[in-house]
CSV table of C-alpha atoms in Angstrom, one decimal:
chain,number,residue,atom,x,y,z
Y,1497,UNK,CA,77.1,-65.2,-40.7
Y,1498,UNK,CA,80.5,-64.8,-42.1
Y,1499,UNK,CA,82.6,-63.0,-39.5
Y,1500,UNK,CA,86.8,-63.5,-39.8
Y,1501,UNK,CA,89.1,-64.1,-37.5
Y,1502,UNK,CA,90.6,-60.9,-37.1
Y,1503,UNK,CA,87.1,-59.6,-36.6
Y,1504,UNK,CA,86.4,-61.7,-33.7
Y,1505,UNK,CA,90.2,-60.7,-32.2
Y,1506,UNK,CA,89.4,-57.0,-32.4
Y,1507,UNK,CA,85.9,-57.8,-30.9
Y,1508,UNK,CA,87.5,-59.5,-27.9
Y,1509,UNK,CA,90.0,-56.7,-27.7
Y,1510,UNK,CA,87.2,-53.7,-27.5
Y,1511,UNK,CA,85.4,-55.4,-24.8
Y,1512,UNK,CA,88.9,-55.9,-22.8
Y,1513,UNK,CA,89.6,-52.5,-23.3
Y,1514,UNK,CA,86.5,-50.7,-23.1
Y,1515,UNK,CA,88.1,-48.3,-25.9
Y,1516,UNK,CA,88.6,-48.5,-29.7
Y,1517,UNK,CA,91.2,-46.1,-28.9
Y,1518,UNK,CA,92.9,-48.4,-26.5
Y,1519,UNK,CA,92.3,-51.5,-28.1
Y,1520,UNK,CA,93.9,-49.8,-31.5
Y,1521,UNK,CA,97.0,-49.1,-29.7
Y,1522,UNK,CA,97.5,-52.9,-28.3
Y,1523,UNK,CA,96.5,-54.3,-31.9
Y,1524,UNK,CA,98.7,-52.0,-33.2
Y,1525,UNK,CA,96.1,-50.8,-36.2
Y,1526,UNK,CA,94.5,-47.4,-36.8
Y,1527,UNK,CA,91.4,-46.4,-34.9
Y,1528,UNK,CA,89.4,-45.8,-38.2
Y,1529,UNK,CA,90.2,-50.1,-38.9
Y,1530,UNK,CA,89.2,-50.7,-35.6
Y,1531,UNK,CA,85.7,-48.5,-36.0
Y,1532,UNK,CA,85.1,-50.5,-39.6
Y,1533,UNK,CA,86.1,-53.9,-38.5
Y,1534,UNK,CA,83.5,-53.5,-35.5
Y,1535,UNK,CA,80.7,-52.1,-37.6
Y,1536,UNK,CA,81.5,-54.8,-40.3
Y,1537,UNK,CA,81.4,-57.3,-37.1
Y,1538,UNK,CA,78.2,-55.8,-35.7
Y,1539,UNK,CA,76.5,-56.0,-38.9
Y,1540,UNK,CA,76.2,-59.7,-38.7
Y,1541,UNK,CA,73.6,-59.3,-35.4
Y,1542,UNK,CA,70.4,-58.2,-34.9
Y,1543,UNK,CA,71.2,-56.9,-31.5
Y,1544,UNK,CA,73.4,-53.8,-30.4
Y,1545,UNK,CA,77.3,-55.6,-29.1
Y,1546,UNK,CA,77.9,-52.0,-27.9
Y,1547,UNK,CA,76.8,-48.9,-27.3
Y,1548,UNK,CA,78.1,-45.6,-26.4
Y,1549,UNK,CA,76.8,-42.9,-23.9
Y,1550,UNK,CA,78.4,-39.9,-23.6
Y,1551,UNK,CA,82.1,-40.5,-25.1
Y,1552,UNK,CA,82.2,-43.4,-23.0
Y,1553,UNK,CA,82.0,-47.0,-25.1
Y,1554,UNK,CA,79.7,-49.8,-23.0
Y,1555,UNK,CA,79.5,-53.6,-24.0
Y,1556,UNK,CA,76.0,-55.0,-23.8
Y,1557,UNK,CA,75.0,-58.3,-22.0
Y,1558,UNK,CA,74.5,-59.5,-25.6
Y,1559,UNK,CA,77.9,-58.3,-26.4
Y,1560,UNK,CA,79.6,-59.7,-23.3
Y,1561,UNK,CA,78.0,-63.8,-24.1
Y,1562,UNK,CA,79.3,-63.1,-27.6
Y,1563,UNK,CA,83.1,-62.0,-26.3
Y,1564,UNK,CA,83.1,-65.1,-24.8
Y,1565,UNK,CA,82.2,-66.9,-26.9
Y,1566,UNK,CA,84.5,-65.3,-29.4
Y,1567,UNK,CA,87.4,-66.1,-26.4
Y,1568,UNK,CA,86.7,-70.1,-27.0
Y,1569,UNK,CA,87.1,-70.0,-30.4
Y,1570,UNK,CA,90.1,-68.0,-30.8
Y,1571,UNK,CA,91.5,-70.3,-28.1
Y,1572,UNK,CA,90.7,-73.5,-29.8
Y,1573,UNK,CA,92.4,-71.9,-33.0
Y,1574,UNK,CA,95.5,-71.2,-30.9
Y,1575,UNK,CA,95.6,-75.0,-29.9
Y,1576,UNK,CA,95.2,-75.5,-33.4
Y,1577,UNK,CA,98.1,-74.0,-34.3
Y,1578,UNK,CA,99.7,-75.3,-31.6
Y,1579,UNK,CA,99.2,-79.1,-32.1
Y,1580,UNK,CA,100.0,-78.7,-35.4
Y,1581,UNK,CA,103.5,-77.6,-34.6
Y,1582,UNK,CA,104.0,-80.2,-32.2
Y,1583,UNK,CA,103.0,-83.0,-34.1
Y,1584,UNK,CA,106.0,-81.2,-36.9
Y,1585,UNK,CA,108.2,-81.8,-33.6
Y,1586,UNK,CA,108.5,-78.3,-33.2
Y,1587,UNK,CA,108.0,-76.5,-29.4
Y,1588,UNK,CA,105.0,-74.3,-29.7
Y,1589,UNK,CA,102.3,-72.2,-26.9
Y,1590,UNK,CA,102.7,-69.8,-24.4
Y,1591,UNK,CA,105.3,-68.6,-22.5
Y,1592,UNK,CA,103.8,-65.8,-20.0
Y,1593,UNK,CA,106.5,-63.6,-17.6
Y,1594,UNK,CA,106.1,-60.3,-16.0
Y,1595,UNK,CA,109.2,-58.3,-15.3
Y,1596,UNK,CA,109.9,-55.7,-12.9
Y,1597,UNK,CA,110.4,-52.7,-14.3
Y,1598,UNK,CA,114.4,-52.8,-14.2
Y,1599,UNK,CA,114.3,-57.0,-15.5
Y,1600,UNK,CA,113.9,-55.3,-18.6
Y,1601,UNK,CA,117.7,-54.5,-19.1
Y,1602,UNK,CA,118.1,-58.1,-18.2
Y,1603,UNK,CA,115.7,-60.7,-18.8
Y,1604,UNK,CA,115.9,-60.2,-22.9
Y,1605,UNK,CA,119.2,-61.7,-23.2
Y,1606,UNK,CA,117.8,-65.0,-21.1
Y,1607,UNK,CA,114.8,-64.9,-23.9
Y,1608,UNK,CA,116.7,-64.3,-27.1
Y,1609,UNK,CA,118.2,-67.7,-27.5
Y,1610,UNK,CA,115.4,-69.9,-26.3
Y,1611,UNK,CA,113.2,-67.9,-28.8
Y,1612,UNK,CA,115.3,-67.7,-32.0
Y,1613,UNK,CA,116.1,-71.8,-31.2
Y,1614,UNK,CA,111.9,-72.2,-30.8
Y,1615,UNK,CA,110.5,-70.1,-33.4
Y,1616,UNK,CA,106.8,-71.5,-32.7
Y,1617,UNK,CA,106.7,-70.2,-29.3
Y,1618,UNK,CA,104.7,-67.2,-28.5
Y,1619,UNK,CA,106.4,-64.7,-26.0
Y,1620,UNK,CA,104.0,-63.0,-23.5
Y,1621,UNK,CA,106.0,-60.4,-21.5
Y,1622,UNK,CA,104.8,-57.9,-19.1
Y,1623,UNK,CA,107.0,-54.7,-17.5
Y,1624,UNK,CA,105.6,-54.1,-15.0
Y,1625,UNK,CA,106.0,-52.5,-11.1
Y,1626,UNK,CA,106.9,-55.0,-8.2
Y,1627,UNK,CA,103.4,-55.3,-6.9
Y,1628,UNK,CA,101.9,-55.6,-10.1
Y,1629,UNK,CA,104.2,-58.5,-10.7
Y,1630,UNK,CA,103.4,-60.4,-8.0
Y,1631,UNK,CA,99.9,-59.8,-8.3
Y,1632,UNK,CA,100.1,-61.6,-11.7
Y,1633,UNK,CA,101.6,-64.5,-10.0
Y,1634,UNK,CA,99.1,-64.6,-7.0
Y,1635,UNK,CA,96.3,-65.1,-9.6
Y,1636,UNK,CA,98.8,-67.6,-11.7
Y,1637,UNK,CA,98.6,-65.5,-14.9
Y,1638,UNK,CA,101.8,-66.2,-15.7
Y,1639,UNK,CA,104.2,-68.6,-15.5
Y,1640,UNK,CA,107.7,-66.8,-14.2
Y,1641,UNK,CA,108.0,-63.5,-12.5
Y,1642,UNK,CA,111.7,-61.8,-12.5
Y,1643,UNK,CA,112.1,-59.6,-9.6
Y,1644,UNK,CA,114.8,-58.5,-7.4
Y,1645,UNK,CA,112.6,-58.5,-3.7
Y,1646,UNK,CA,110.7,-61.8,-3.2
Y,1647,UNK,CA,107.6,-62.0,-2.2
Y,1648,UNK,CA,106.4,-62.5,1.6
Y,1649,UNK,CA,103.1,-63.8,1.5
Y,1650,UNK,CA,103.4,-66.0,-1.3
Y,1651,UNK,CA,105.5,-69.5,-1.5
Y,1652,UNK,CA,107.5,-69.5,-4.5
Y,1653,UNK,CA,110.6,-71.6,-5.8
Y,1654,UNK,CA,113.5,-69.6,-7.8
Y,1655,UNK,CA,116.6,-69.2,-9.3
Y,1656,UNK,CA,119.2,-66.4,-8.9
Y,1657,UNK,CA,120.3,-64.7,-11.4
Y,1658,UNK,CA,122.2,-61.6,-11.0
Y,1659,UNK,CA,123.1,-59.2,-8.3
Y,1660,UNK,CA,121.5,-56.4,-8.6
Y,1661,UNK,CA,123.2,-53.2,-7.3
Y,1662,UNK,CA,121.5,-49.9,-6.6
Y,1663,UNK,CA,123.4,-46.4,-6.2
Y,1664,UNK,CA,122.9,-42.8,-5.9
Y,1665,UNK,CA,123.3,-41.0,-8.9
Y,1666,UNK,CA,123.2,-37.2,-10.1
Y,1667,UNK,CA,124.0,-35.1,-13.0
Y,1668,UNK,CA,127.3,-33.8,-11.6
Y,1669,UNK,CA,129.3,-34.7,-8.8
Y,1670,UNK,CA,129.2,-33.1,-5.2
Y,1671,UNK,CA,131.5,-33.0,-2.8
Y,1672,UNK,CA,131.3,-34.9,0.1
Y,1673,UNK,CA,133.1,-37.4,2.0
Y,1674,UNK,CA,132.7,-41.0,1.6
Y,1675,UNK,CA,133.6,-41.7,5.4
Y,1676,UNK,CA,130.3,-39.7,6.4
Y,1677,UNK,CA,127.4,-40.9,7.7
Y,1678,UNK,CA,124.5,-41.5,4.8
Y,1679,UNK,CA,122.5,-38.7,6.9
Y,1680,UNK,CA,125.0,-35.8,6.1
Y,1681,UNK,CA,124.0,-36.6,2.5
Y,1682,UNK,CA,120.9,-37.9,1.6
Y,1683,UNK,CA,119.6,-35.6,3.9
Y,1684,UNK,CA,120.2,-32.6,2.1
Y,1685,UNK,CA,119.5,-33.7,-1.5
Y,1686,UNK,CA,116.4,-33.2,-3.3
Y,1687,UNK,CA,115.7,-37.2,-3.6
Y,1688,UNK,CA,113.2,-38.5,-6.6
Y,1689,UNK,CA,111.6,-41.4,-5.9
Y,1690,UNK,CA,110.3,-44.0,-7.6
Y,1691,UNK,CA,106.2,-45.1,-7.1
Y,1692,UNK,CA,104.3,-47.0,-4.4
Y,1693,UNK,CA,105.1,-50.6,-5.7
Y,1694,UNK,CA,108.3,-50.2,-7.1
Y,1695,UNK,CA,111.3,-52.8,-5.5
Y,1696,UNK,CA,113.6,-50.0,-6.6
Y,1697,UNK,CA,111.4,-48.3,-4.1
Y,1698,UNK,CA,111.2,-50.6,-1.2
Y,1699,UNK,CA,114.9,-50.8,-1.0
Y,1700,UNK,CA,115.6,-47.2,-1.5
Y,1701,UNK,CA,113.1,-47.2,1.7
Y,1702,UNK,CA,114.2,-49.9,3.8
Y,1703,UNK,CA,117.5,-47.9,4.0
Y,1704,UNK,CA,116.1,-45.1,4.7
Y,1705,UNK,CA,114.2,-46.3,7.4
Y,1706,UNK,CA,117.1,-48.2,8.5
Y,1707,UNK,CA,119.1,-45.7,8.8
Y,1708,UNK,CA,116.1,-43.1,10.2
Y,1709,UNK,CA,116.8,-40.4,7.5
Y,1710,UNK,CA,114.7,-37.6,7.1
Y,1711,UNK,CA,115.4,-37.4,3.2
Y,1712,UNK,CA,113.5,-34.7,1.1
Y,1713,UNK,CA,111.3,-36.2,-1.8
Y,1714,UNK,CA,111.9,-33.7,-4.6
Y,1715,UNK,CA,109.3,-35.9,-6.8
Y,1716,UNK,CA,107.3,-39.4,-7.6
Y,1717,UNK,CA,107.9,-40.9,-11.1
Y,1718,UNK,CA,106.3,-44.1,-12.6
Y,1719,UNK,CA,109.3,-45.6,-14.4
Y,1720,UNK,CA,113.0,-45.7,-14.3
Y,1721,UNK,CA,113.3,-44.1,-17.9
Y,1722,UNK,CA,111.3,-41.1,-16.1
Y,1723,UNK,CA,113.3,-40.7,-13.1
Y,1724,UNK,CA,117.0,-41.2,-15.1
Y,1725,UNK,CA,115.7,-38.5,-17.1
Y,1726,UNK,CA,114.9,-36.3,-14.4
Y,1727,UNK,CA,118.2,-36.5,-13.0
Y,1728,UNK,CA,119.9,-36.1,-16.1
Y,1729,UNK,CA,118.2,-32.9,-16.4
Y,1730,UNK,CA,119.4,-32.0,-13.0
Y,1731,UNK,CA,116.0,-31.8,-10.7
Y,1732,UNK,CA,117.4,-34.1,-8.4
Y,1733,UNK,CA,118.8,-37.3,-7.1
Y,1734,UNK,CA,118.0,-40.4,-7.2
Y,1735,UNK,CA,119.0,-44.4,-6.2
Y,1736,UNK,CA,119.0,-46.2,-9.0
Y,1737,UNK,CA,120.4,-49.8,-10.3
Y,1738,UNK,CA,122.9,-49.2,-12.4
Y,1739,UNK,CA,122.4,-52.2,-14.9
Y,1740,UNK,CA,119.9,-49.0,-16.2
Y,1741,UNK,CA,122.6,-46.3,-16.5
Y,1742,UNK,CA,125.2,-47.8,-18.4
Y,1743,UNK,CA,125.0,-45.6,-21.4
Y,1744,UNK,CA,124.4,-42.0,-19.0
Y,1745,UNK,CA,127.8,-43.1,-17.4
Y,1746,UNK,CA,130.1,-43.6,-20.2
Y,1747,UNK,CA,128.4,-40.1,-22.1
Y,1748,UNK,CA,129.2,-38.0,-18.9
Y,1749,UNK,CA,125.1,-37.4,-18.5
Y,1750,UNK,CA,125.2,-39.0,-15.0
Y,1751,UNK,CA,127.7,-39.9,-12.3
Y,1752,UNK,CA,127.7,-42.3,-9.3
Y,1753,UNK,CA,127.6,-39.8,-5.7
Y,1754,UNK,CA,130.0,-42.4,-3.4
Y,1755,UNK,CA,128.2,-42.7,-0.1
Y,1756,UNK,CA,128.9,-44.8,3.1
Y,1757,UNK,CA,126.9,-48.0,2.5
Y,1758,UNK,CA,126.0,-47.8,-0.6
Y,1759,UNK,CA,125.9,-50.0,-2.9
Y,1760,UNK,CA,122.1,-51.7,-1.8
Y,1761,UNK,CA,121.8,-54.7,-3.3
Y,1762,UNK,CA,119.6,-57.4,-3.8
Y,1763,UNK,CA,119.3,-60.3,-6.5
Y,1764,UNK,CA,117.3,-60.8,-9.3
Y,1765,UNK,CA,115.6,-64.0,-9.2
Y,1766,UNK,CA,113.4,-66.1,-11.6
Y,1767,UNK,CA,110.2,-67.2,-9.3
Y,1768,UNK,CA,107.3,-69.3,-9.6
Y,1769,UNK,CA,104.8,-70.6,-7.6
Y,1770,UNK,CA,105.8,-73.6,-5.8
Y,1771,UNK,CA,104.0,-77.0,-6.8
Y,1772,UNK,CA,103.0,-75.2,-10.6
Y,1773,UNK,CA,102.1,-77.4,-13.2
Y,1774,UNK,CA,104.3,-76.4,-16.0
Y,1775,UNK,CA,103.5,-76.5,-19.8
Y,1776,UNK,CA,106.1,-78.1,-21.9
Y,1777,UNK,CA,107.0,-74.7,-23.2
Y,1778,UNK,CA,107.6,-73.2,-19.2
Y,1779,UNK,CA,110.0,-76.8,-18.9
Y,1780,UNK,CA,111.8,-76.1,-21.7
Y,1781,UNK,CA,112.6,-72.8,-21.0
Y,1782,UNK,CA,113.3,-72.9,-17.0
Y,1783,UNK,CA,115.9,-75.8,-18.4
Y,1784,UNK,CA,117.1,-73.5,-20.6
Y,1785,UNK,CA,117.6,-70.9,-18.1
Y,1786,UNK,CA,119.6,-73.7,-15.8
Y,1787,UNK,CA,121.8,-74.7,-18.3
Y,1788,UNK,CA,123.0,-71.1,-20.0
Y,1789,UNK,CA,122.6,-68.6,-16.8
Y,1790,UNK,CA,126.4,-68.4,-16.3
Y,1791,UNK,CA,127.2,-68.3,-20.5
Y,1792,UNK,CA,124.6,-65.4,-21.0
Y,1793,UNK,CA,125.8,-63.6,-17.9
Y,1794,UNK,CA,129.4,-63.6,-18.4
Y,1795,UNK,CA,129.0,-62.7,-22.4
Y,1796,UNK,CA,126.3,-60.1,-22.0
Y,1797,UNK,CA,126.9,-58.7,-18.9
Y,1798,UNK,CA,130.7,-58.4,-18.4
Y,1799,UNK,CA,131.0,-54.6,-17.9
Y,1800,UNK,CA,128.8,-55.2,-14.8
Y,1801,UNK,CA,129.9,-57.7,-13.0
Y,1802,UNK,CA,133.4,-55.8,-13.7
Y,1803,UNK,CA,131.7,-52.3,-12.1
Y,1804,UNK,CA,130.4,-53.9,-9.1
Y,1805,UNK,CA,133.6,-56.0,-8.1
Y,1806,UNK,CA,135.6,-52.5,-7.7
């Protein structure tokens, strides 16, 4: 046999993905590679790794022993790789986050340092919805989660980072009073909400429930992009943090609706689970996080902390 590396890597990713299609797009390479590196991978067995019935791509039993197999090695060639930079004194492996949707406007400039000073280490970063997040933790997938609602069922250990302030936003202004009750407004704007999952979401709800409003949902969007777009295009409101509207503010595409009560806030914090083992790499980079929090968040995020203090 004399199957490659990047074969067995493409083999593994198929049988994660179920797709060449899929599996193309997270590799990054054209489906017609994807279709030749399999064949020239399945040409080295006797015995079918896959099959497809219908349009729908299947991974045999005989296909599944050989993915994992194909796992260990490509996991033993990481530690290769690894070792090899430590013993050159250099900080290499995994560091594994996931992000709430919004932490991606802010945990980037808490990465960009530690990565350019630690060039070895490979960055594993997933953007994902609140409950997603923490899901990812609960199975101890990954080593941080960055959220801005903590969990309540799981026992975690954090730091804060950032307050993270939420407000209603439109395309244009209205009129209104800023002495009013929330219900003489919210109630009478179409409202777009975020999805089931989202902590933009649960804190858009809890005060709305707080404050029993009977607000109408206009729409249901899957991202913060999606809904800032939505409003910018005028099909509603929405509450949004406004670390993701800097640029809609200063180009006139959006503006902030002043309401009694509003800002919501919350924090973002770093988590983890409490009592984790941590790899040299998660160490080094929590101690990083320690040591530069107030530096990166006064040089990067100036014109925030400024917005919020008015």
């Amino acid at each position: 046999m004399n199957y490659t590396l990047h074969q067995l890597h493409i083999f593994v990713k198929i049988t994660q993905t179920k797709s060449i299609t899929k599996a193309s797009e997270e590799l990054h390479l054209t489906q017609p590679a994807v279709s030749i590196q399999l064949k020239n991978f399945q040409d080295q067995f006797e015995i079918p790794l896959t099959e497809v019935i219908g349009r729908q791509l299947y991974v045999t039993d005989f296909g599944r022993e050989i993915a994992i197999a194909a796992e260990k090695i490509l996991a033993e060639v990481h530690a290769i790789n690894y070792k090899t930079q430590a013993y050159k004194g250099q900080l290499s492996g995994k560091l594994k986050l996931s992000v709430v949707s919004t932490g991606k406007y802010v945990i980037p400039y808490f990465l960009s340092d530690f990565l350019k000073k630690h060039q070895s280490i490979e960055l594993i970063l997933d953007v994902t919805n609140k409950t997603k997040v923490i899901e990812s933790m609960e199975k101890n997938e990954v080593d941080f989660a960055f959220v801005s609602v903590l969990p309540e069922k799981l026992q975690v250990e954090g730091i804060e980072l950032m307050p993270n302030k939420l407000y209603l936003i439109g395309s244009e202004k209205i009129d209104n009073n800023l002495n009013e009750s929330p219900n003489s407004i919210l109630e009478e704007l179409p409202i777009i909400y975020r999805e089931e999952g989202s902590g933009t979401r649960y804190t858009m709800e809890k005060f709305i429930s707080l404050h029993q409003l009977n607000v109408k949902k206009k729409m249901e969007l899957t991202s913060n992009e999606a809904v800032k777009q939505a409003v910018v295009a005028g099909l509603g409101y929405s509450i949004m943090p406004l670390i993701g509207i800097k640029n809609e503010l200063l180009n006139g595409e959006l503006v902030i609706i002043p309401v009694k009560g509003f800002p919501l806030s919350s924090i973002w914090n770093l988590i983890w689970l409490k009592n984790k083992g941590f790899s040299p790499v998660a160490t080094a980079f929590l101690a990083h996080v320690k040591q530069e929090k107030t530096k990166i968040i006064n040089e990067k995020f100036g014109w925030y902390l400024d917005y919020i203090a008015k």
